[in-house]
């Protein structure tokens, strides 16, 4: 069951795309990192789901306050600039909880989904492992 | 009439070795293990839930709810913690215990490790003491552990080690490009190095295959069963005698003991298909081998009218002197062109030059290169600290550095203190209604001094090799126990200053023994499993004599 409404899921995807962007190798979206985050929010991290929802909506408000459009409607460069401001502790919109804590959580989740084993729902087709030249070599799990 | 000659509580390294010794001497043993006998296929290869990185859970138990502990931090704040959290100080709870998923380093302690107080004096506030036995007492049992379980090692010995009667039964695992680079760097400093001894089949032995050099090693069960642990050596030997009854999912609740101090058996809870069943086994002797936290807890849980503070707690030492290893070291980026194979185990080179004789500090540590890393493990701790934490720059840094990361680290010999301890929590109970372990205290400040010295040596090693970047982090005061937990039933000749006698027999209880890291007066600057095994072989041999 999807613990996030569609609007929040789309903001999440736009965020993950900036945390682990695609270049000549797959990024978070191609690797299914959104699936990993959704699964965690429905499982181990279900207690954080309200905070994550609140953070995603605050991120959307952050984009609107700057560009008059939501986070999914602005350019990659504009999204990256917002995240850099949040990391530096300079949000412009009203955040109920710490914007930096939210970003730190999402950075960790993005990395876990991208670099951990595919059994966790991310790292589809071992995208990150192929990029790094890592192979567990234990046969198929 | 007893049901068994012996009940052994805990089927890890110590309990497994003890069961083998007793059964092969012809005695009937009940081996209790609170965890499951997990086949490798049931120990998940989950990169977020293993014994190296347990972000959301473990792969080897304790599983399910109802196994909390209470942790008291340095400011005195108590919190209920779950098994996968760092403050729980878990060790794998399954058949084989920590040896199921360990990193396999199989060091003998140095002769000086048994004489820390004589060598260094006793720092204020510490309970540093000599062992009541010395290296020569343990040497034959170290040799048994090396040959009966199977240890790989180099032909050249650690130049600071005590004398050994024989070499290693197995040759080293293949060296890595990284270890070649580190060897050249050490030689440029004039440092002696040694191949770390490992409990792994580098060649087929005892009916099991050789290590394949896979890249999911430490924290995981071996995919071809080449790690030599209790579960595939001493425990099968005990079972093969037909004299060992293994009970898994069986949590000991108390060692039963009469008013004169004679123990009569063990009361335990076994989880079955029909729910939890209370059982009691009568035995002529009992051996506690549940690890330094749970063995202390069990002896405390065994309090009765005649022994109101627990068994072996006549002098108030039970549960105190809890210690582990404070890890320190340095990270770096290898120069381009050194080469990466990703082959596990990954620990290929060490120096023991700084275990002792370091100016101005007490003791020291071995330094060795780190095990092969998973990508998420490297993302969390292997990237240079100035690396951006997200975006293309982070992704490019992973590409640039994953195959060039190097990490030198070592287990600092801790200076024990009595305030670092295991007690019973007054409020929180486990799924069987038993009070849980309450952990409190911190390492002694002197340990931080030693760690700082060792950190400097690790930095020096990487710099000498010409690493592209070198960085390191300091340590802080906190509780140390974890997978190397030790010290809570310290052995000693004087009952007033110890829990067991020099054989591991609990003072005041002629038929109660301890056979795990709880016995360690000090924990060496080395991974402790070979010492745990050696002490268990020795204690169980002594216990067997009492059964004749």
XYZ file of C-alpha atoms in Angstrom:
689
model
C 0.000 0.000 0.000
C 1.310 3.408 -0.922
C 1.648 5.508 2.222
C 1.998 8.745 0.247
C -0.682 10.557 -1.780
C 0.163 11.118 -5.446
C 1.032 14.791 -5.000
C 3.591 13.994 -2.305
C 4.947 11.068 -4.302
C 5.646 13.382 -7.246
C 7.437 15.878 -5.007
C 9.422 12.991 -3.526
C 10.490 11.861 -7.003
C 11.585 15.365 -7.966
C 13.594 15.568 -4.755
C 15.244 12.149 -5.150
C 16.151 13.030 -8.734
C 18.227 15.937 -7.408
C 19.798 13.962 -4.531
C 21.061 11.242 -6.882
C 20.762 12.663 -10.421
C 21.142 10.658 -13.585
C 24.254 11.314 -15.656
C 25.899 8.758 -17.913
C 24.748 6.320 -15.210
C 21.245 5.782 -13.846
C 20.062 8.050 -11.057
C 17.596 7.621 -8.204
C 14.481 7.500 -10.383
C 15.737 4.872 -12.857
C 17.025 2.840 -9.889
C 13.635 2.863 -8.146
C 14.774 4.733 -5.056
C 11.244 6.113 -4.670
C 10.048 2.533 -4.206
C 12.592 2.094 -1.417
C 11.497 5.265 0.376
C 7.805 4.392 0.057
C 8.481 0.918 1.416
C 10.415 2.278 4.391
C 7.692 4.802 5.183
C 5.224 1.934 5.240
C 7.520 -0.193 7.399
C 10.582 0.543 9.526
C 10.074 4.302 9.268
C 6.286 4.484 9.487
C 6.643 6.730 12.539
C 8.382 9.312 10.339
C 5.706 9.346 7.674
C 3.917 12.464 8.971
C 7.220 14.336 9.207
C 8.174 13.293 5.682
C 4.771 14.337 4.327
C 5.103 17.665 6.095
C 8.604 18.139 4.710
C 7.560 17.347 1.152
C 4.704 19.846 1.329
C 6.995 22.438 2.893
C 9.459 21.864 0.062
C 6.633 22.518 -2.368
C 5.769 25.719 -0.502
C 9.444 26.713 -0.606
C 9.354 26.471 -4.425
C 6.079 28.408 -4.650
C 7.383 31.214 -2.464
C 10.386 31.627 -4.749
C 9.068 30.816 -8.232
C 5.287 30.821 -8.042
C 5.276 27.142 -9.033
C 5.496 23.944 -6.982
C 8.674 21.864 -6.612
C 7.723 19.604 -9.525
C 7.152 22.583 -11.808
C 10.534 24.336 -11.543
C 13.810 23.603 -13.318
C 16.531 21.268 -12.105
C 18.758 24.246 -11.410
C 16.064 25.931 -9.348
C 15.498 22.737 -7.342
C 19.200 22.287 -6.691
C 19.484 25.888 -5.509
C 16.627 25.392 -3.051
C 18.218 22.241 -1.616
C 21.554 24.023 -1.239
C 19.791 26.792 0.690
C 18.049 24.290 2.945
C 21.351 22.512 3.597
C 22.914 25.847 4.520
C 20.079 26.536 6.939
C 18.404 29.234 4.849
C 14.812 28.237 4.158
C 12.523 31.045 3.035
C 9.137 29.422 3.533
C 7.684 28.521 6.918
C 8.809 25.025 7.952
C 7.009 23.377 10.841
C 10.033 21.160 11.549
C 13.692 21.692 10.735
C 14.246 21.879 6.981
C 17.809 20.705 7.444
C 16.748 17.624 9.439
C 14.277 16.770 6.696
C 16.930 17.143 4.033
C 19.430 15.056 6.003
C 16.878 12.267 6.383
C 16.087 12.323 2.673
C 19.797 12.337 1.751
C 20.329 9.204 3.847
C 17.251 7.473 2.453
C 18.251 8.318 -1.107
C 21.711 6.824 -0.589
C 20.295 3.721 1.109
C 17.860 3.166 -1.732
C 20.486 3.763 -4.386
C 23.476 1.869 -2.926
C 21.971 -0.948 -0.799
C 21.052 -4.356 -2.187
C 18.147 -4.550 -4.662
C 16.230 -6.676 -2.164
C 15.423 -3.407 -0.423
C 13.406 -2.267 -3.490
C 15.908 0.307 -4.757
C 19.138 -0.157 -6.749
C 17.090 -1.639 -9.577
C 19.156 -3.804 -11.918
C 22.079 -3.191 -9.548
C 22.426 0.214 -11.182
C 24.736 1.704 -8.548
C 26.761 -1.468 -8.148
C 27.438 -1.587 -11.885
C 28.478 2.069 -11.768
C 30.952 1.335 -8.953
C 32.187 -2.008 -10.242
C 30.912 -3.762 -7.123
C 29.692 -7.349 -7.292
C 28.959 -9.355 -4.129
C 29.788 -12.557 -6.008
C 27.676 -14.787 -3.815
C 25.415 -16.111 -6.550
C 21.933 -14.806 -7.093
C 20.279 -13.778 -3.838
C 19.359 -38.329 39.433
C 20.366 -35.555 37.054
C 18.932 -35.204 33.584
C 22.343 -34.176 32.271
C 25.925 -34.069 33.404
C 26.112 -30.441 32.300
C 23.920 -27.631 31.071
C 25.787 -25.159 28.867
C 23.985 -21.834 28.444
C 24.802 -20.180 25.125
C 25.903 -21.835 21.872
C 28.488 -19.302 20.728
C 32.247 -19.662 20.623
C 32.691 -20.415 24.326
C 29.619 -22.584 24.836
C 30.223 -24.523 21.647
C 33.808 -25.344 22.602
C 32.735 -26.312 26.121
C 30.013 -28.632 24.792
C 32.482 -30.377 22.481
C 35.005 -30.924 25.259
C 32.401 -32.351 27.658
C 30.619 -34.567 25.129
C 33.857 -35.968 23.756
C 34.837 -36.820 27.339
C 31.663 -38.914 27.519
C 29.335 -36.571 29.379
C 25.703 -35.758 28.611
C 25.184 -32.090 27.801
C 22.137 -29.901 27.330
C 23.184 -26.947 25.163
C 20.744 -24.042 25.476
C 20.620 -21.343 22.789
C 18.129 -18.494 22.902
C 18.354 -17.926 19.141
C 17.492 -20.107 16.178
C 19.756 -22.535 14.352
C 19.638 -20.470 11.183
C 20.818 -22.011 7.921
C 22.830 -19.542 5.825
C 19.889 -19.112 3.438
C 17.838 -17.754 6.337
C 20.435 -15.147 7.316
C 19.502 -12.320 4.953
C 22.139 -10.732 2.738
C 20.559 -7.376 3.462
C 22.973 -4.458 3.236
C 20.929 -2.411 5.727
C 20.208 -5.157 8.252
C 23.331 -7.154 9.000
C 25.880 -7.287 11.769
C 28.137 -4.699 10.150
C 25.395 -2.203 9.398
C 22.170 -2.716 11.340
C 20.258 0.441 10.454
C 16.810 -1.096 10.723
C 17.398 -4.588 12.051
C 19.763 -7.531 12.316
C 20.132 -10.692 10.276
C 20.794 -12.999 13.226
C 18.556 -12.040 16.118
C 17.365 -11.648 18.687
C 14.297 -11.614 16.463
C 10.816 -10.390 17.185
C 9.667 -8.088 19.928
C 10.304 -8.446 23.604
C 14.106 -8.454 23.822
C 14.875 -4.893 24.955
C 17.731 -3.640 27.062
C 18.056 -0.425 28.991
C 20.992 1.829 28.193
C 22.115 4.640 30.470
C 24.150 7.310 28.704
C 27.090 9.325 30.022
C 24.680 11.928 31.432
C 22.682 9.323 33.324
C 19.680 9.282 30.986
C 18.110 5.830 30.647
C 16.499 4.645 27.406
C 14.922 1.390 26.288
C 16.836 0.170 23.244
C 16.152 -2.433 20.552
C 18.664 -5.081 19.430
C 19.710 -3.315 16.227
C 20.526 -0.036 17.976
C 24.163 0.649 18.854
C 23.408 1.227 22.530
C 22.080 -2.357 22.812
C 25.601 -3.748 22.322
C 24.261 -6.809 20.560
C 26.199 -9.818 19.484
C 24.601 -12.239 17.033
C 22.096 -14.403 18.886
C 21.874 -17.583 16.872
C 23.533 -20.992 16.865
C 27.246 -20.142 16.691
C 26.717 -16.675 18.151
C 29.053 -14.016 16.829
C 31.120 -16.577 14.943
C 28.227 -16.960 12.505
C 28.789 -13.546 10.970
C 32.137 -12.399 12.357
C 35.225 -10.960 10.710
C 37.193 -14.040 11.798
C 40.320 -12.350 13.186
C 41.909 -14.998 15.395
C 44.678 -13.324 17.347
C 46.403 -14.676 20.412
C 46.795 -12.034 23.093
C 50.402 -10.937 23.686
C 52.118 -12.126 26.884
C 52.015 -8.565 28.235
C 48.237 -8.442 27.812
C 47.920 -10.711 30.852
C 50.051 -8.415 33.030
C 48.658 -4.965 32.419
C 48.680 -3.743 36.027
C 52.237 -4.977 36.647
C 53.448 -3.450 33.405
C 51.687 -0.073 33.584
C 50.457 0.473 37.142
C 46.806 1.097 37.958
C 45.427 4.421 36.655
C 43.193 6.339 39.067
C 39.582 5.284 38.852
C 40.376 2.140 36.933
C 40.196 -1.514 37.943
C 43.161 -2.522 35.819
C 44.510 -5.845 37.096
C 46.693 -8.720 36.018
C 45.105 -11.953 34.915
C 45.575 -14.817 37.393
C 47.014 -16.844 34.520
C 49.601 -16.016 31.903
C 50.215 -16.572 28.236
C 51.966 -19.924 28.844
C 48.820 -21.226 30.585
C 46.706 -20.438 27.529
C 49.194 -21.259 24.757
C 48.213 -24.954 24.435
C 44.534 -23.997 24.277
C 45.189 -21.296 21.683
C 46.804 -24.033 19.634
C 43.761 -26.290 20.078
C 41.464 -23.503 18.923
C 43.636 -22.763 15.899
C 43.764 -26.386 14.767
C 40.322 -27.630 15.799
C 38.415 -24.731 14.226
C 40.939 -23.808 11.523
C 42.967 -20.608 11.378
C 44.812 -19.174 8.381
C 48.037 -17.328 8.987
C 51.383 -16.389 7.550
C 54.610 -18.315 7.933
C 56.229 -15.343 9.635
C 54.863 -14.754 13.125
C 53.857 -11.534 14.798
C 57.304 -10.480 16.085
C 55.882 -9.436 19.457
C 53.829 -12.589 20.053
C 54.477 -15.216 22.676
C 56.093 -18.500 21.695
C 53.976 -20.977 19.746
C 54.507 -24.720 19.444
C 53.219 -24.991 15.882
C 52.337 -22.888 12.876
C 48.865 -22.312 11.449
C 46.885 -25.158 9.910
C 45.940 -23.124 6.832
C 47.865 -20.751 4.530
C 46.776 -17.112 4.253
C 43.955 -16.003 1.993
C 45.285 -14.246 -1.152
C 46.870 -10.848 -0.544
C 45.252 -7.767 -2.053
C 46.814 -4.881 -4.012
C 45.960 -2.656 -1.064
C 47.900 -4.825 1.360
C 50.917 -4.761 -0.945
C 50.786 -0.965 -0.901
C 50.421 -0.930 2.897
C 53.314 -3.360 3.261
C 55.606 -1.070 1.270
C 54.456 1.904 3.355
C 55.159 0.036 6.616
C 58.615 -1.008 5.428
C 59.429 2.616 4.607
C 58.675 3.407 8.265
C 60.653 0.445 9.539
C 57.494 -1.185 10.927
C 57.140 -4.950 11.089
C 53.873 -6.284 9.665
C 52.089 -9.599 9.936
C 49.344 -11.435 8.061
C 46.266 -11.329 10.308
C 45.239 -14.830 11.410
C 41.672 -15.596 10.330
C 39.190 -18.331 11.242
C 38.420 -19.148 7.622
C 39.119 -22.003 5.244
C 41.684 -20.679 2.780
C 41.658 -24.239 1.414
C 39.049 -26.997 1.758
C 39.194 -28.491 5.253
C 36.963 -30.544 7.562
C 34.564 -31.301 4.724
C 33.853 -27.675 3.897
C 35.060 -25.602 0.929
C 37.507 -22.738 0.711
C 36.639 -19.059 0.909
C 35.621 -17.789 -2.524
C 36.758 -14.209 -1.910
C 33.249 -12.807 -2.229
C 32.404 -9.211 -1.347
C 29.729 -9.811 1.308
C 31.831 -11.013 4.191
C 31.862 -9.370 7.597
C 28.406 -9.074 9.099
C 27.033 -11.794 6.825
C 26.885 -15.582 7.076
C 29.380 -17.162 4.662
C 27.631 -18.240 1.465
C 29.799 -21.387 1.201
C 30.230 -22.015 4.952
C 33.978 -21.279 4.829
C 33.967 -19.170 8.002
C 35.124 -21.426 10.810
C 32.769 -20.775 13.704
C 31.230 -22.720 16.541
C 28.228 -23.678 14.392
C 30.218 -25.754 11.887
C 33.073 -27.130 14.022
C 32.721 -27.694 17.761
C 28.912 -27.850 17.954
C 28.600 -30.509 15.215
C 31.348 -32.425 17.026
C 29.358 -32.301 20.256
C 26.206 -33.442 18.450
C 28.075 -36.249 16.675
C 28.799 -37.925 20.027
C 25.081 -38.523 20.520
C 25.462 -37.089 24.017
C 24.476 -33.483 23.279
C 20.894 -32.269 23.308
C 20.634 -28.906 21.584
C 17.672 -26.725 22.558
C 17.247 -23.586 20.469
C 14.817 -20.736 21.173
C 15.525 -21.568 24.801
C 16.123 -18.625 27.139
C 17.721 -19.441 30.477
C 15.837 -17.776 33.304
C 17.903 -18.828 36.310
C 20.636 -21.151 37.403
C 19.095 -23.152 40.213
C 21.219 -23.265 43.340
C 20.806 -24.659 46.864
C 21.562 -22.829 50.106
C 25.038 -24.341 50.265
C 25.947 -22.899 46.875
C 25.690 -26.127 44.894
C 23.974 -25.522 41.565
C 21.409 -28.109 40.573
C 20.431 -27.151 37.036
C 18.874 -24.446 34.893
C 15.299 -23.176 34.606
C 14.493 -21.948 31.117
C 11.765 -20.836 28.746
C 11.455 -22.528 25.387
C 9.424 -21.089 22.528
C 7.553 -23.889 20.782
C 4.759 -24.174 18.252
C 2.332 -24.213 21.182
C 3.788 -21.082 22.781
C 6.279 -20.578 25.574
C 6.940 -23.610 27.744
C 8.684 -23.382 31.123
C 11.228 -26.112 31.610
C 13.891 -27.096 34.109
C 16.883 -29.348 33.558
C 18.782 -30.880 36.435
C 22.525 -31.247 35.969
C 25.712 -31.955 37.896
C 27.410 -28.800 36.603
C 26.372 -25.639 34.780
C 28.511 -23.615 32.378
C 27.403 -20.051 31.610
C 28.555 -18.923 28.161
C 25.988 -16.372 27.028
C 28.397 -13.476 26.426
C 29.574 -10.854 28.877
C 26.226 -9.061 29.082
C 23.840 -12.017 29.206
C 26.058 -14.226 31.392
C 26.216 -11.439 33.980
C 22.466 -10.953 33.651
C 21.836 -14.682 34.169
C 23.992 -14.836 37.313
C 22.143 -11.782 38.625
C 18.766 -13.348 37.733
C 19.791 -16.444 39.699
C 19.688 -14.644 43.059
C 18.028 -16.640 45.820
C 17.646 -16.409 49.589
C 21.163 -17.633 50.260
C 22.639 -15.519 47.453
C 20.491 -12.376 47.387
C 22.801 -10.412 45.056
C 23.202 -13.159 42.470
C 25.579 -16.066 42.063
C 29.242 -15.133 42.247
C 28.455 -11.645 43.487
C 29.887 -12.169 46.980
C 32.321 -9.282 46.494
C 30.212 -7.043 44.276
C 32.229 -7.579 41.095
C 29.574 -9.415 39.088
C 28.565 -7.344 36.075
C 31.256 -4.724 36.600
C 34.356 -3.986 34.507
C 32.276 -4.285 31.336
C 34.551 -3.510 28.397
C 34.939 -4.070 24.698
C 37.207 -2.273 22.266
C 37.448 1.384 21.450
C 38.183 1.453 17.739
C 40.379 4.109 16.216
C 42.250 4.506 12.967
C 42.501 6.548 9.795
C 40.882 6.719 6.383
C 42.499 7.497 3.098
C 42.311 7.415 -0.672
C 44.856 5.206 -2.380
C 46.899 6.729 -5.192
C 45.522 5.855 -8.646
C 46.747 2.558 -10.029
C 47.085 0.537 -6.806
C 44.226 -1.673 -7.900
C 40.998 -3.032 -6.406
C 39.709 -6.583 -6.400
C 36.817 -6.299 -3.954
C 37.815 -9.698 -2.604
C 36.824 -10.521 0.935
C 37.585 -10.949 3.724
C 39.827 -7.963 2.963
C 41.896 -7.952 6.142
C 45.325 -8.829 4.784
C 47.939 -6.897 6.699
C 48.462 -5.680 10.252
C 51.084 -4.371 12.580
C 51.286 -5.315 16.246
C 54.181 -2.958 16.825
C 52.004 -0.595 18.843
C 50.247 -3.031 21.168
C 52.731 -2.181 23.912
C 55.749 -0.014 24.636
C 54.140 3.232 23.514
C 55.601 6.252 25.293
C 53.280 7.824 27.844
C 50.218 5.661 27.267
C 48.845 2.422 28.717
C 48.763 -0.507 26.291
C 47.884 0.023 22.650
C 46.244 -1.726 19.723
C 46.931 -3.709 16.631
C 46.336 -1.841 13.404
C 44.983 -3.675 10.363
C 43.351 -2.802 7.103
C 39.576 -2.973 7.037
C 37.268 -5.633 5.652
C 35.820 -5.318 2.182
C 33.065 -2.715 2.225
C 29.567 -2.644 0.808
C 28.679 0.409 -1.292
C 26.253 1.752 1.311
C 28.833 1.127 4.041
C 31.346 3.125 2.029
C 28.850 5.914 1.368
C 28.236 6.254 5.093
C 31.819 6.215 6.334
C 34.391 5.942 3.552
C 34.085 9.191 1.606
C 36.464 12.084 2.301
C 34.755 14.415 4.797
C 34.723 17.392 2.436
C 32.667 15.459 -0.127
C 29.248 17.031 -0.835
C 26.632 14.743 0.626
C 24.205 14.738 -2.313
C 23.893 15.541 -5.982
C 26.191 14.785 -8.884
C 29.279 15.705 -6.872
C 28.483 12.985 -4.344
C 27.740 10.430 -7.057
C 30.970 11.236 -8.876
C 32.932 10.953 -5.605
C 31.483 7.472 -5.070
C 32.671 6.515 -8.580
C 36.060 8.092 -8.015
C 36.769 6.715 -4.541
C 34.848 3.482 -3.917
C 37.597 1.336 -5.412
C 40.362 3.445 -3.887
C 39.222 3.824 -0.283
C 41.560 2.515 2.423
C 40.844 2.280 6.130
C 43.324 1.300 8.833
C 41.902 0.582 12.270
C 42.442 -1.330 15.453
C 40.876 -2.378 18.762
C 42.350 -0.280 21.554
C 43.018 -2.213 24.747
C 40.621 -0.670 27.251
C 41.448 0.266 30.813
C 38.570 -1.314 32.740
C 36.623 0.496 35.420
C 34.024 -0.799 37.878
C 31.345 1.734 36.938
C 30.991 0.319 33.447
C 28.547 -2.429 34.232
C 25.589 -4.737 33.677
C 22.718 -4.659 36.164
C 19.123 -5.841 36.123
C 16.663 -3.131 35.211
C 14.069 -2.606 37.919
C 11.229 -1.841 35.504
C 11.655 -3.304 32.018
C 11.089 -6.995 31.417
C 11.586 -9.211 28.383
C 8.984 -11.386 26.643
C 9.392 -14.045 29.338
C 8.879 -11.585 32.193
C 12.554 -11.515 33.149
C 14.224 -8.210 34.096
C 16.406 -7.040 31.208
C 20.061 -5.995 31.215
C 20.693 -2.373 32.181
C 24.000 -1.079 30.795
C 25.737 1.967 32.213
C 29.112 3.653 32.547
C 31.758 4.807 30.108
C 35.264 3.854 29.102
C 38.087 5.155 31.300
C 39.627 8.472 30.129
C 43.019 6.767 29.914
C 41.656 4.677 27.039
C 41.132 7.871 25.050
C 44.809 8.753 25.485
C 45.843 5.401 24.076
C 43.357 5.760 21.233
C 44.800 9.151 20.298
C 48.283 7.683 20.141
C 47.127 4.799 17.951
C 45.181 7.161 15.693
C 48.387 9.081 15.062
C 50.144 5.881 14.009
C 47.347 5.003 11.594
C 47.611 8.448 9.986
C 51.388 8.037 9.776
C 51.008 4.685 8.005
C 48.712 6.057 5.295
C 50.805 9.189 4.796
C 53.980 7.120 4.446
C 52.392 5.285 1.537
C 51.574 8.504 -0.245
C 47.803 8.287 0.118
C 46.035 10.967 -1.906
C 43.963 12.057 1.090
C 44.182 11.056 4.758
C 41.686 11.848 7.501
C 40.639 10.539 10.897
C 38.283 11.162 13.794
C 38.795 11.269 17.546
C 36.880 9.184 20.072
C 34.707 10.290 22.955
C 33.685 8.855 26.301
C 30.866 6.364 26.015
C 30.020 2.818 26.993
C 32.000 0.151 25.183
C 30.937 -3.495 24.923
C 29.431 -4.596 21.610
C 30.608 -7.651 19.753
C 33.856 -7.745 21.793
C 32.065 -7.488 25.163
C 34.101 -8.807 28.097
C 35.032 -8.533 31.736
C 31.813 -8.915 33.754
C 32.856 -12.123 35.564
C 36.545 -11.401 35.879
C 38.717 -14.293 36.969
C 41.126 -13.976 39.868
C 42.912 -15.863 42.584
C 41.306 -13.721 45.308
C 37.561 -14.208 45.805
C 37.355 -10.683 47.227
C 38.491 -9.210 43.914
C 36.917 -11.490 41.321
C 33.914 -13.568 40.299
C 35.617 -16.794 39.208
C 38.785 -18.616 40.098
C 41.671 -18.928 37.621
C 39.903 -21.835 35.893
C 36.624 -20.044 35.339
C 34.852 -21.693 38.291
C 32.604 -19.266 40.150
C 33.894 -18.600 43.671
C 31.677 -20.268 46.244
C 30.007 -22.565 43.693
C 32.168 -25.621 43.009
C 30.025 -26.829 40.116
C 29.306 -23.543 38.307
C 31.612 -22.335 35.546
C 31.868 -19.443 33.095
C 33.262 -19.955 29.583
C 33.063 -16.732 27.576
C 34.540 -13.239 27.367
C 33.089 -12.432 30.798
C 36.232 -14.007 32.253
C 38.641 -11.557 30.613
C 40.295 -9.386 33.252
C 41.462 -7.208 30.397
C 40.577 -7.583 26.737
C 43.891 -7.206 24.909
C 44.468 -4.951 21.945
C 43.214 -7.743 19.709
C 39.912 -9.225 18.560
C 38.989 -11.583 21.406
C 37.434 -14.699 19.847
C 40.514 -16.939 19.944
C 41.022 -16.078 23.632
C 37.352 -16.858 24.333
C 37.767 -20.231 22.618
C 41.034 -20.995 24.427
C 39.559 -20.160 27.827
C 36.497 -22.292 27.082
C 38.593 -25.306 26.086
C 40.572 -24.840 29.295
C 37.598 -24.254 31.615
C 35.617 -27.145 30.144
C 38.591 -29.499 30.480
C 38.823 -28.542 34.136
C 35.071 -28.951 34.591
C 35.225 -32.400 32.991
C 37.722 -33.497 35.630
C 35.179 -32.602 38.309
C 32.608 -34.865 36.648
C 34.760 -37.997 36.768
